[in-house]
Tab-separated table of C-alpha atoms and ligand atoms in Angstrom:
chain	number	residue	atom	x	y	z
A	1	LEU	CA	-33.923	-4.591	81.802
A	2	ASP	CA	-34.125	-7.647	83.602
A	3	SER	CA	-35.137	-10.759	81.126
A	4	GLN	CA	-36.559	-12.806	83.476
A	5	PHE	CA	-38.999	-10.145	83.853
A	6	GLU	CA	-39.881	-9.107	80.637
A	7	PHE	CA	-40.170	-13.107	79.990
A	8	SER	CA	-42.453	-13.598	82.668
A	9	ARG	CA	-44.494	-10.140	81.453
A	10	ARG	CA	-44.860	-11.384	77.972
A	11	LYS	CA	-45.610	-14.731	78.902
A	12	LEU	CA	-48.523	-13.750	81.234
A	13	THR	CA	-49.928	-12.359	78.058
A	14	THR	CA	-49.578	-15.393	76.490
A	15	ASP	CA	-50.936	-17.452	78.414
A	16	VAL	CA	-54.039	-15.150	79.201
A	17	ASN	CA	-54.735	-15.589	75.446
A	18	GLU	CA	-54.202	-19.609	75.821
A	19	LEU	CA	-56.686	-19.677	78.571
A	20	TRP	CA	-59.188	-17.936	76.729
A	21	ASN	CA	-58.652	-20.594	73.660
A	22	TYR	CA	-59.248	-23.135	75.761
A	23	ILE	CA	-62.071	-21.894	77.830
A	24	ARG	CA	-64.037	-20.361	74.542
A	25	THR	CA	-63.077	-24.030	72.272
A	26	VAL	CA	-64.934	-26.259	75.103
A	27	GLU	CA	-67.411	-27.479	73.633
A	28	THR	CA	-69.181	-27.737	77.155
A	29	THR	CA	-68.826	-24.107	78.213
A	30	LYS	CA	-71.963	-22.170	78.702
A	31	ALA	CA	-72.300	-19.557	76.923
A	32	GLU	CA	-72.325	-17.161	80.411
A	33	THR	CA	-69.249	-18.394	80.897
A	34	LYS	CA	-67.503	-17.749	78.122
A	35	ASN	CA	-68.782	-14.292	78.290
A	36	PHE	CA	-67.717	-14.087	81.604
A	37	VAL	CA	-64.508	-15.281	80.906
A	38	LYS	CA	-64.071	-13.069	77.807
A	39	GLU	CA	-64.381	-10.069	80.109
A	40	LEU	CA	-62.448	-10.957	82.726
A	41	LYS	CA	-59.569	-11.805	79.966
A	42	ASN	CA	-60.070	-8.451	78.641
A	43	SER	CA	-59.266	-6.998	82.017
A	44	LEU	CA	-56.614	-8.829	82.466
A	45	LEU	CA	-55.231	-7.588	79.231
A	46	PHE	CA	-55.858	-4.148	80.326
A	47	ASP	CA	-53.716	-4.432	83.251
A	48	LEU	CA	-51.048	-5.964	81.358
A	49	VAL	CA	-50.917	-3.029	79.180
A	50	ILE	CA	-50.500	-0.743	82.468
A	51	ILE	CA	-47.747	-3.424	84.225
A	52	ALA	CA	-45.602	-2.951	80.283
A	53	LYS	CA	-45.763	0.323	80.649
A	54	ARG	CA	-43.185	0.280	83.620
A	55	ASP	CA	-40.313	0.291	81.654
A	56	GLU	CA	-41.838	1.027	78.449
A	57	ARG	CA	-39.433	3.704	77.350
A	58	SER	CA	-36.187	1.944	77.849
A	59	ARG	CA	-37.364	-0.883	75.941
A	60	TYR	CA	-38.416	1.114	73.329
A	61	LYS	CA	-34.946	3.556	73.305
A	62	GLN	CA	-32.909	0.144	72.991
A	63	LEU	CA	-34.976	-1.549	70.485
A	64	GLU	CA	-34.214	1.596	68.457
A	65	LEU	CA	-30.996	1.564	68.748
A	66	LEU	CA	-31.029	-2.104	67.742
A	67	SER	CA	-32.899	-1.273	64.981
A	68	ASN	CA	-30.807	1.212	63.696
A	69	TYR	CA	-27.524	-0.462	64.378
A	70	ILE	CA	-28.698	-3.364	61.684
A	71	GLN	CA	-29.616	-0.650	59.406
A	72	ASN	CA	-26.630	1.252	59.604
A	73	ARG	CA	-24.301	-2.400	59.348
A	74	ILE	CA	-26.447	-3.422	56.128
A	75	HIS	CA	-26.221	0.076	54.293
A	76	GLU	CA	-22.544	-0.414	54.865
A	77	LEU	CA	-22.310	-4.494	53.675
A	78	GLN	CA	-24.668	-3.010	50.680
A	79	ASN	CA	-22.791	-0.178	49.572
A	80	PRO	CA	-18.704	-1.408	49.524
A	81	LYS	CA	-16.289	1.358	48.398
A	82	ASP	CA	-14.901	-0.804	45.739
A	83	CYS	CA	-17.581	-3.047	43.981
A	84	LYS	CA	-14.936	-4.711	41.823
A	85	THR	CA	-13.056	-6.181	44.912
A	86	THR	CA	-16.244	-7.046	47.425
A	87	GLN	CA	-17.351	-9.936	48.438
A	88	LYS	CA	-20.617	-10.846	47.085
A	89	ILE	CA	-23.951	-13.610	47.373
A	90	VAL	CA	-25.977	-13.382	44.016
A	91	CYS	CA	-29.881	-14.183	44.371
A	92	THR	CA	-31.744	-14.398	41.549
A	93	LEU	CA	-35.269	-13.275	41.571
A	94	ASN	CA	-36.536	-16.405	39.610
A	95	LYS	CA	-38.561	-18.822	42.373
A	96	GLY	CA	-42.098	-19.839	40.731
A	97	CYS	CA	-43.999	-18.239	43.504
A	98	GLY	CA	-46.378	-15.646	44.520
A	99	PHE	CA	-45.240	-11.994	46.081
A	100	GLY	CA	-44.710	-12.960	49.242
A	101	CYS	CA	-42.639	-15.938	48.636
A	102	GLN	CA	-40.300	-14.304	46.343
A	103	ILE	CA	-39.618	-11.489	48.956
A	104	HIS	CA	-39.186	-14.344	51.555
A	105	HIS	CA	-36.427	-15.376	49.291
A	106	LEU	CA	-34.892	-12.538	48.943
A	107	SER	CA	-34.946	-12.290	53.032
A	108	TYR	CA	-33.295	-15.167	52.658
A	109	CYS	CA	-30.815	-14.032	50.832
A	110	MET	CA	-29.892	-11.311	52.982
A	111	VAL	CA	-29.884	-13.539	56.249
A	112	ILE	CA	-26.864	-15.367	53.539
A	113	ALA	CA	-25.283	-12.175	52.905
A	114	LEU	CA	-25.290	-10.934	56.949
A	115	ALA	CA	-23.949	-13.912	58.459
A	116	THR	CA	-20.988	-14.476	55.628
A	117	LYS	CA	-20.530	-10.298	55.556
A	118	ARG	CA	-20.661	-10.471	51.886
A	119	THR	CA	-22.724	-8.047	49.398
A	120	LEU	CA	-26.066	-8.320	48.301
A	121	ILE	CA	-26.588	-8.495	44.506
A	122	LEU	CA	-30.181	-8.957	43.511
A	123	ASN	CA	-30.727	-10.174	39.774
A	124	SER	CA	-34.368	-9.463	38.917
A	125	GLN	CA	-34.009	-9.905	35.632
A	126	ASN	CA	-36.454	-13.345	35.244
A	127	TRP	CA	-38.743	-11.306	38.421
A	128	ARG	CA	-42.333	-12.851	36.919
A	129	TYR	CA	-44.124	-10.107	38.724
A	130	ALA	CA	-42.911	-7.384	36.854
A	131	ASN	CA	-42.836	-9.267	33.731
A	132	LYS	CA	-45.458	-7.297	31.753
A	133	ILE	CA	-44.371	-4.013	32.722
A	134	HIS	CA	-43.907	-2.417	29.013
A	135	GLY	CA	-45.379	-5.249	26.945
A	136	SER	CA	-43.205	-8.581	27.098
A	137	SER	CA	-39.737	-8.157	27.047
A	138	THR	CA	-38.288	-4.752	27.121
A	139	ALA	CA	-37.405	-3.326	30.630
A	140	LYS	CA	-34.435	-6.358	30.807
A	141	SER	CA	-31.746	-3.828	30.126
A	142	SER	CA	-30.104	-3.384	33.788
A	143	SER	CA	-29.821	-6.568	36.161
A	144	SER	CA	-32.266	-4.861	38.469
A	145	SER	CA	-34.397	-2.149	36.527
A	146	LEU	CA	-37.266	-4.571	37.505
A	147	TRP	CA	-37.106	-4.573	40.904
A	148	GLU	CA	-36.425	-0.725	40.985
A	149	LEU	CA	-39.779	-0.271	39.532
A	150	ALA	CA	-41.145	-1.199	42.494
A	151	PHE	CA	-38.296	-0.564	45.166
A	152	GLN	CA	-35.081	1.257	45.908
A	153	PRO	CA	-32.134	-0.151	44.764
A	154	LEU	CA	-30.176	-2.936	47.159
A	155	SER	CA	-27.374	-0.333	47.063
A	156	HIS	CA	-25.794	2.712	45.172
A	157	THR	CA	-22.707	1.895	44.975
A	158	CYS	CA	-22.668	-2.110	43.615
A	159	LEU	CA	-25.238	-3.626	41.649
A	160	ASN	CA	-23.716	-5.310	39.196
A	161	ASP	CA	-22.685	-9.403	40.026
A	162	SER	CA	-19.348	-9.788	38.107
A	163	GLY	CA	-16.194	-10.952	39.749
A	164	SER	CA	-14.368	-13.968	39.992
A	165	PRO	CA	-13.772	-16.701	40.727
A	166	ARG	CA	-17.260	-16.991	40.834
A	167	THR	CA	-18.735	-20.544	41.814
A	168	ASN	CA	-22.113	-21.743	43.829
A	169	TRP	CA	-22.970	-22.379	47.291
A	170	LEU	CA	-21.995	-25.742	47.314
A	171	ASN	CA	-19.134	-26.070	45.116
A	172	SER	CA	-17.652	-22.782	47.012
A	173	ILE	CA	-17.387	-24.837	50.629
A	174	ASP	CA	-13.822	-26.132	51.830
A	175	HIS	CA	-13.503	-29.118	53.878
A	176	ASN	CA	-13.966	-27.119	56.834
A	177	HIS	CA	-17.608	-26.397	55.712
A	178	HIS	CA	-16.229	-22.956	55.264
A	179	HIS	CA	-16.719	-20.394	52.250
A	180	PRO	CA	-13.392	-19.103	51.413
A	181	ARG	CA	-12.553	-15.787	51.043
A	182	ASN	CA	-11.007	-15.964	47.694
A	183	VAL	CA	-14.335	-17.229	46.203
A	184	GLN	CA	-15.319	-13.603	45.294
A	185	VAL	CA	-18.970	-14.223	43.860
A	186	ILE	CA	-21.138	-17.021	45.255
A	187	ASP	CA	-24.657	-17.864	43.578
A	188	LEU	CA	-27.106	-19.348	46.154
A	189	PRO	CA	-30.110	-21.212	45.446
A	190	ILE	CA	-33.122	-21.502	46.933
A	191	LEU	CA	-33.550	-21.663	50.116
A	192	ASP	CA	-35.167	-25.663	49.807
A	193	SER	CA	-32.079	-26.847	47.861
A	194	LEU	CA	-29.389	-24.889	49.861
A	195	ARG	CA	-26.817	-27.553	50.469
A	196	PRO	CA	-24.934	-27.740	53.111
A	197	ARG	CA	-27.338	-25.671	55.604
A	198	PRO	CA	-25.430	-23.296	57.510
A	199	PRO	CA	-26.587	-23.120	61.470
A	200	TYR	CA	-27.566	-19.081	60.593
A	201	LEU	CA	-30.766	-20.289	58.535
A	202	PRO	CA	-34.599	-19.347	60.123
A	203	LEU	CA	-35.405	-19.122	62.704
A	204	THR	CA	-32.121	-18.610	64.073
A	205	ILE	CA	-30.797	-15.075	64.836
A	206	PRO	CA	-28.044	-13.310	65.493
A	207	GLN	CA	-25.914	-14.698	68.563
A	208	GLU	CA	-24.256	-10.859	68.709
A	209	ILE	CA	-27.680	-9.211	69.157
A	210	SER	CA	-29.249	-12.311	70.477
A	211	ASN	CA	-29.591	-10.865	74.415
A	212	GLU	CA	-30.835	-7.844	73.957
A	213	LEU	CA	-33.560	-9.185	71.511
A	214	THR	CA	-34.664	-11.853	73.529
A	215	THR	CA	-34.909	-9.165	76.502
A	216	LEU	CA	-36.625	-6.912	74.281
A	217	HIS	CA	-39.081	-8.572	71.655
A	218	GLY	CA	-41.757	-11.795	71.783
A	219	SER	CA	-40.931	-13.067	68.677
A	220	PRO	CA	-37.275	-12.379	68.191
A	221	PHE	CA	-36.465	-13.715	64.586
A	222	VAL	CA	-39.809	-12.267	63.035
A	223	TRP	CA	-38.538	-8.828	64.598
A	224	PHE	CA	-35.337	-9.636	62.685
A	225	ILE	CA	-36.540	-10.273	59.468
A	226	GLY	CA	-38.592	-7.169	60.146
A	227	GLN	CA	-35.110	-5.537	59.911
A	228	ILE	CA	-34.320	-6.956	56.524
A	229	LEU	CA	-37.448	-6.219	54.896
A	230	ARG	CA	-37.097	-2.619	56.348
A	231	TYR	CA	-33.892	-2.597	54.651
A	232	ILE	CA	-34.771	-4.293	51.349
A	233	MET	CA	-38.556	-3.178	50.774
A	234	LYS	CA	-37.918	0.169	50.104
A	235	PRO	CA	-41.037	1.586	47.722
A	236	SER	CA	-39.799	3.554	44.581
A	237	ASP	CA	-41.424	7.037	43.953
A	238	GLU	CA	-44.072	5.422	42.176
A	239	ILE	CA	-45.639	3.165	44.719
A	240	GLU	CA	-45.269	5.843	47.613
A	241	GLN	CA	-47.081	7.702	45.619
A	242	PHE	CA	-49.321	4.735	45.042
A	243	LEU	CA	-49.461	3.975	48.403
A	244	SER	CA	-50.317	7.364	49.758
A	245	MET	CA	-53.010	8.361	46.908
A	246	LYS	CA	-54.831	4.697	48.530
A	247	ARG	CA	-53.977	5.697	51.905
A	248	SER	CA	-56.166	8.755	51.704
A	249	LYS	CA	-58.636	7.456	48.817
A	250	PHE	CA	-59.404	4.896	51.935
A	251	ASN	CA	-58.900	7.142	54.704
A	252	PHE	CA	-57.004	4.766	56.849
A	253	LYS	CA	-57.307	5.553	60.163
A	254	HIS	CA	-56.472	3.744	63.914
A	255	PRO	CA	-57.466	1.920	65.288
A	256	ILE	CA	-57.985	-0.592	62.468
A	257	VAL	CA	-57.684	-4.333	62.261
A	258	GLY	CA	-56.569	-6.184	59.358
A	259	VAL	CA	-58.037	-9.228	57.742
A	260	HIS	CA	-56.456	-11.074	55.004
A	261	VAL	CA	-58.550	-13.380	53.246
A	262	ARG	CA	-56.635	-15.771	50.745
A	263	ARG	CA	-58.877	-18.418	48.831
A	264	THR	CA	-58.603	-19.419	44.937
A	265	ASP	CA	-55.909	-21.709	44.123
A	266	LYS	CA	-54.805	-22.141	48.288
A	267	ILE	CA	-57.759	-23.306	49.156
A	268	ASN	CA	-57.887	-27.667	49.149
A	269	THR	CA	-53.801	-27.545	47.879
A	270	GLU	CA	-52.267	-25.614	51.162
A	271	ALA	CA	-55.013	-24.201	52.787
A	272	SER	CA	-58.655	-24.852	54.333
A	273	PHE	CA	-61.493	-22.419	52.951
A	274	HIS	CA	-62.789	-20.193	56.171
A	275	SER	CA	-65.420	-17.770	55.720
A	276	LEU	CA	-65.671	-14.103	56.799
A	277	SER	CA	-67.390	-14.890	59.618
A	278	GLU	CA	-64.626	-16.859	61.096
A	279	TYR	CA	-61.945	-14.170	60.926
A	280	MET	CA	-64.704	-11.500	62.366
A	281	ILE	CA	-65.066	-13.532	66.123
A	282	HIS	CA	-61.563	-11.866	66.327
A	283	VAL	CA	-62.205	-8.400	64.655
A	284	GLU	CA	-64.866	-8.196	67.281
A	285	ASP	CA	-62.582	-9.609	69.937
A	286	TYR	CA	-60.213	-7.262	69.227
A	287	PHE	CA	-62.354	-3.832	69.154
A	288	ASP	CA	-64.603	-5.398	72.414
A	289	ARG	CA	-61.318	-5.119	73.976
A	290	LEU	CA	-60.542	-1.748	73.247
A	291	GLU	CA	-63.869	-0.622	74.355
A	292	LEU	CA	-63.114	-2.182	77.665
A	293	PHE	CA	-59.999	-0.560	77.529
A	294	LYS	CA	-61.337	2.664	77.084
A	295	LYS	CA	-63.800	2.125	79.762
A	296	ARG	CA	-61.356	1.313	82.163
A	297	GLN	CA	-59.727	4.344	81.527
A	298	ASN	CA	-62.995	5.745	82.174
A	299	ASP	CA	-63.680	6.780	78.680
A	300	GLU	CA	-67.131	6.538	77.734
A	301	THR	CA	-66.678	6.861	73.680
A	302	THR	CA	-67.461	3.999	71.494
A	303	THR	CA	-64.761	3.136	68.766
A	304	LYS	CA	-65.650	3.201	65.036
A	305	ARG	CA	-64.978	-0.591	63.884
A	306	ILE	CA	-62.969	-0.160	60.843
A	307	VAL	CA	-61.342	-3.183	58.737
A	308	TYR	CA	-59.132	-3.284	56.380
A	309	LEU	CA	-59.783	-6.231	53.828
A	310	ALA	CA	-57.119	-7.942	51.822
A	311	THR	CA	-58.560	-10.611	49.753
A	312	ASP	CA	-58.076	-12.505	46.116
A	313	ASP	CA	-61.696	-13.866	46.427
A	314	SER	CA	-63.665	-10.586	45.237
A	315	SER	CA	-66.605	-12.866	46.182
A	316	VAL	CA	-65.851	-12.039	49.982
A	317	TRP	CA	-66.603	-7.732	49.014
A	318	ARG	CA	-70.074	-8.894	47.374
A	319	LYS	CA	-71.503	-11.893	49.378
A	320	GLU	CA	-69.838	-12.043	52.974
A	321	VAL	CA	-68.778	-8.165	53.411
A	322	PRO	CA	-72.921	-6.432	53.778
A	323	LYS	CA	-73.638	-8.740	56.581
A	324	PHE	CA	-71.422	-7.573	58.831
A	325	GLU	CA	-71.448	-3.879	57.372
A	326	LYS	CA	-74.859	-4.064	58.928
A	327	LYS	CA	-73.467	-4.923	62.194
A	328	GLY	CA	-71.715	-1.550	62.007
A	329	TYR	CA	-68.457	-2.580	60.745
A	330	LYS	CA	-66.687	-0.357	57.957
A	331	PHE	CA	-64.479	-2.178	55.266
A	332	ILE	CA	-61.671	-0.376	53.621
A	333	GLY	CA	-59.580	-2.040	50.887
A	334	ASP	CA	-59.634	-2.451	47.052
A	335	SER	CA	-62.906	-3.991	46.470
A	336	GLU	CA	-62.703	-3.551	42.866
A	337	ILE	CA	-60.148	-6.206	42.740
A	338	SER	CA	-60.590	-9.275	39.790
A	339	ASP	CA	-59.866	-12.585	40.970
A	340	THR	CA	-56.128	-13.160	41.060
A	341	ALA	CA	-56.791	-16.918	40.945
A	342	SER	CA	-55.693	-16.509	37.032
A	343	VAL	CA	-51.980	-16.767	37.481
A	344	ASN	CA	-51.710	-14.969	33.826
A	345	ARG	CA	-53.754	-12.014	35.284
A	346	ARG	CA	-51.287	-12.177	38.688
A	347	TYR	CA	-48.038	-11.325	36.636
A	348	SER	CA	-48.407	-7.791	35.733
A	349	PHE	CA	-47.173	-4.846	36.869
A	350	ASP	CA	-50.948	-3.490	38.256
A	351	SER	CA	-51.345	-6.794	40.135
A	352	LEU	CA	-47.906	-6.395	41.733
A	353	LYS	CA	-48.660	-2.574	43.089
A	354	ASN	CA	-51.987	-4.276	44.235
A	355	ILE	CA	-49.938	-7.022	46.333
A	356	ILE	CA	-47.715	-4.287	48.001
A	357	LEU	CA	-50.538	-2.270	48.587
A	358	ASP	CA	-52.338	-4.529	50.737
A	359	VAL	CA	-49.392	-5.890	52.645
A	360	TRP	CA	-48.597	-2.835	53.288
A	361	MET	CA	-51.753	-1.342	54.822
A	362	LEU	CA	-52.456	-4.377	56.649
A	363	SER	CA	-49.072	-3.896	58.338
A	364	GLU	CA	-50.056	-0.850	59.197
A	365	THR	CA	-53.155	-1.934	60.942
A	366	ASP	CA	-53.247	-2.848	64.919
A	367	TYR	CA	-53.908	-5.814	64.544
A	368	ILE	CA	-54.052	-9.091	61.350
A	369	VAL	CA	-56.202	-11.626	61.498
A	370	CYS	CA	-55.807	-14.278	59.045
A	371	THR	CA	-54.134	-17.121	57.971
A	372	PHE	CA	-50.484	-18.001	58.669
A	373	SER	CA	-50.597	-20.349	55.680
A	374	SER	CA	-50.108	-17.289	53.311
A	375	GLN	CA	-46.938	-15.893	52.495
A	376	VAL	CA	-48.499	-12.460	52.084
A	377	CYS	CA	-50.129	-12.580	55.709
A	378	ARG	CA	-46.699	-13.785	57.395
A	379	LEU	CA	-44.933	-11.144	55.135
A	380	ALA	CA	-47.008	-8.408	56.950
A	381	TYR	CA	-46.761	-9.297	60.411
A	382	GLU	CA	-43.045	-9.041	59.901
A	383	LEU	CA	-43.330	-6.022	58.335
A	384	MET	CA	-45.725	-4.722	60.977
A	385	GLN	CA	-42.733	-5.464	63.576
A	386	SER	CA	-40.768	-3.050	61.206
A	387	LYS	CA	-42.955	-0.038	60.669
A	388	ASN	CA	-41.882	1.131	64.323
A	389	PRO	CA	-39.488	-1.633	65.246
A	390	ALA	CA	-38.957	0.106	68.793
A	391	ILE	CA	-42.917	-1.364	69.757
A	392	ASP	CA	-43.079	-5.062	70.336
A	393	ARG	CA	-46.303	-6.428	68.186
A	394	SER	CA	-45.515	-10.077	68.299
A	395	ASN	CA	-48.784	-10.681	70.221
A	396	ASN	CA	-50.754	-8.635	67.589
A	397	PHE	CA	-52.112	-11.278	65.113
A	398	PHE	CA	-54.769	-14.080	64.961
A	399	SER	CA	-53.871	-16.793	62.807
A	400	LEU	CA	-56.792	-19.594	61.773
A	401	ASP	CA	-54.779	-21.608	60.993
A	402	ASP	CA	-50.558	-22.282	61.380
A	403	ILE	CA	-48.414	-20.700	63.736
A	404	TYR	CA	-45.429	-18.299	62.056
A	405	TYR	CA	-43.049	-20.237	60.354
A	406	PHE	CA	-40.724	-19.661	57.274
A	407	GLY	CA	-40.711	-21.517	54.488
A	408	GLY	CA	-37.833	-23.724	54.749
A	409	GLN	CA	-36.684	-23.071	58.129
A	410	ASN	CA	-35.066	-25.311	60.280
A	411	SER	CA	-37.150	-27.182	62.867
A	412	HIS	CA	-38.933	-25.172	65.233
A	413	ASN	CA	-38.592	-26.646	68.767
A	414	GLN	CA	-39.554	-25.634	72.196
A	415	ILE	CA	-38.933	-26.643	75.481
A	416	ALA	CA	-41.080	-27.939	78.183
A	417	ILE	CA	-40.660	-26.249	81.572
A	418	LEU	CA	-43.909	-28.027	83.074
A	419	ASP	CA	-44.271	-31.976	83.111
A	420	HIS	CA	-47.476	-32.875	81.290
A	421	GLU	CA	-49.016	-36.149	81.370
A	422	ALA	CA	-51.623	-36.916	78.642
A	423	ALA	CA	-55.236	-36.708	79.934
A	424	THR	CA	-56.478	-38.559	77.109
A	425	LYS	CA	-54.509	-41.631	75.296
A	426	ASP	CA	-55.312	-41.077	72.239
A	427	SER	CA	-54.096	-37.430	71.164
A	428	GLU	CA	-52.042	-35.800	73.865
A	429	ILE	CA	-48.631	-36.534	74.832
A	430	ASN	CA	-46.281	-37.014	77.915
A	431	ILE	CA	-43.697	-34.338	78.471
A	432	LYS	CA	-40.645	-33.747	81.409
A	433	ARG	CA	-39.698	-30.725	81.880
A	434	GLY	CA	-36.541	-29.545	80.088
A	435	ASP	CA	-37.842	-31.948	76.896
A	436	ILE	CA	-37.175	-30.641	73.345
A	437	ILE	CA	-40.465	-30.351	71.990
A	438	GLY	CA	-40.923	-30.068	67.898
A	439	ILE	CA	-43.556	-27.735	67.359
A	440	ALA	CA	-45.854	-28.288	64.613
A	441	GLY	CA	-49.104	-26.160	65.526
A	442	ASN	CA	-50.580	-24.312	67.614
A	443	HIS	CA	-54.544	-25.440	67.756
A	444	TRP	CA	-55.560	-22.189	69.214
A	445	ASN	CA	-57.779	-24.205	71.968
A	446	GLY	CA	-54.896	-24.102	74.631
A	447	TYR	CA	-53.256	-27.185	73.143
A	448	SER	CA	-50.310	-27.167	70.833
A	449	LYS	CA	-49.186	-30.148	68.068
A	450	GLY	CA	-45.527	-31.455	68.293
A	451	ILE	CA	-43.527	-33.868	68.703
A	452	ASN	CA	-41.143	-35.016	72.089
A	453	ARG	CA	-37.637	-35.224	70.311
A	454	VAL	CA	-36.769	-37.266	73.615
A	455	THR	CA	-39.522	-40.363	73.263
A	456	GLN	CA	-40.622	-39.510	69.621
A	457	GLN	CA	-44.339	-39.367	70.892
A	458	ASP	CA	-46.104	-37.122	68.233
A	459	GLY	CA	-49.875	-35.327	69.873
A	460	LEU	CA	-50.843	-32.587	71.933
A	461	TYR	CA	-49.645	-30.834	74.868
A	462	PRO	CA	-50.460	-27.482	76.466
A	463	GLY	CA	-48.704	-24.856	74.937
A	464	PHE	CA	-48.231	-22.852	78.386
A	465	LYS	CA	-46.126	-25.900	79.631
A	466	THR	CA	-43.103	-24.920	76.968
A	467	LYS	CA	-40.983	-21.897	76.364
A	468	GLU	CA	-39.357	-21.139	72.575
A	469	LYS	CA	-36.161	-22.275	72.482
A	470	ILE	CA	-34.533	-19.599	70.307
A	471	GLU	CA	-31.630	-20.376	68.222
A	472	THR	CA	-28.473	-18.525	67.879
A	473	ALA	CA	-25.294	-18.475	65.564
A	474	SER	CA	-22.442	-16.156	65.032
A	475	PHE	CA	-23.388	-13.296	62.039
A	476	GLU	CA	-20.103	-11.715	60.858
A	477	LEU	CA	-21.635	-8.650	59.694
A	478	PHE	CA	-22.432	-7.978	63.706
A	479	LYS	CA	-19.425	-9.128	65.090
A	480	ASP	CA	-19.035	-5.980	66.346
A	481	PHE	CA	-21.629	-5.393	68.448
A	482	LYS	CA	-21.455	-4.102	72.009
A	483	ASP	CA	-24.295	-4.639	74.062
B	501	GDP	P1	-49.411	-17.689	49.422
B	501	GDP	O1	-49.577	-18.110	48.481
B	501	GDP	O2	-50.787	-17.035	50.103
B	501	GDP	O3	-48.654	-18.254	50.492
B	501	GDP	O4	-48.344	-16.074	49.046
B	501	GDP	P2	-48.149	-15.588	47.965
B	501	GDP	O5	-47.438	-14.586	47.970
B	501	GDP	O6	-46.591	-16.272	47.769
B	501	GDP	O7	-48.702	-16.232	46.693
B	501	GDP	C1	-50.046	-15.244	46.765
B	501	GDP	C2	-50.363	-14.562	45.654
B	501	GDP	O8	-51.984	-14.506	45.292
B	501	GDP	C3	-50.149	-13.077	45.769
B	501	GDP	O9	-48.541	-12.672	45.777
B	501	GDP	C4	-50.878	-12.036	45.182
B	501	GDP	O10	-50.014	-12.606	43.820
B	501	GDP	C5	-52.411	-12.859	45.215
B	501	GDP	N1	-52.580	-12.679	46.269
B	501	GDP	C6	-53.225	-13.493	47.432
B	501	GDP	N2	-53.631	-12.841	48.238
B	501	GDP	C7	-54.125	-11.438	48.112
B	501	GDP	C8	-54.226	-10.212	48.972
B	501	GDP	O11	-54.967	-10.182	50.028
B	501	GDP	N3	-54.564	-9.532	47.619
B	501	GDP	C9	-54.134	-9.093	46.516
B	501	GDP	N4	-53.777	-7.763	45.745
B	501	GDP	N5	-53.489	-10.323	46.102
B	501	GDP	C10	-53.387	-11.122	46.723
């Protein structure tokens, strides 16, 4: 595979979407122009799908091999022959936040474990999500039992955190900023308070697999985290049964778009309110695109428009869904949810099952429309890449607000590939080819917002004039990787 070709092929898809975002949001664009460009855009995307088929098989095979390699390496790391002597990283599930946030905390712990080649030991004793399983304080006998009600254990040979010497991350570091091998057990804090910060934190990918991965996938870091989630989030038998029961009850069928509407406690604290109609614009666009794809293949049949709806606000089902049902959309999902705004109600085993269900179903859809400010949706998007790790689904989403990020990540940078001269002084910035730009967000109107790290100018610039700056760092676990 030619990495330059793969880059350009993917960039074409992204830029067709950027062009469309630009046209559809310019206020003076006439409706007929919009309709014209929308159809043209969908037709272009169809040809891009055909072009992508050329090397599909070898991409597929290589990504699958890469995924198998990573899964095997993690499996070996997590199942040491001698748990008494193996070096350990201890991750405590005690972060005072929701499910997505906690799973992300665990994923970050796994990143550290892989980079330092230490077995990850999970302490889920105080996992708030499952704290009311059998009344109040039972089920606390073994350190991982709470976790194991929902997911399979992270190891079959090594679940206990004992060992010595044992110390925390900061104190275990020597003057060379290394973790000496003679410290057997290291306790990790949450990512936000990790000091010192090693180079391999998100959005960094393992340098050992970076050539291969950046050629094969549009969002290498998201794919990599997807691999970690694939290992971590193997449902327990109970959850597995629950998921299949729901899947058949919902009559979950493709093609299907996933919509996540996050409201309640998030509104006006970390995100803005968006009506269901704002999400449905992008759902409609997705299905219109599918219909055009079919026509280009001489298939005249219409597609049933199915939406999986996940939300923490039950009023979406009652007040907003009916309007779109009248337009022919079929909504599936748990409409019986009680509002999860109340924190007491949120942290029970039943609500744990329900959030797993929603994340799972969203990740199995073909396209997700949501707000990336929510960890629920970012988690579903990451998992989506791992459900079939051989397929690049990095473009299968629309976020109404943020671009993808990992909470507590190192700065996210881009590189300018074209010069830009600010057209309007107050909001746009100048960029020169080669400049590093710290990206803060995409306004989904053709422009991104960020800071030019060369000039320190802060403002808008056309997204198509930049490319991602992929950060890499060595991961000890992958040292033996051969292309
Ligand atoms: P964030 O706050 O949206 O970034 O994500 P978190 O996962 O950290 O916390 C949100 C919590 O709200 C979740 O863990 C759930 O308990 C609840 N929640 C939010 N959206 C949904 C949803 O679509 N379905 C269900 N069942 N619960 C949700």
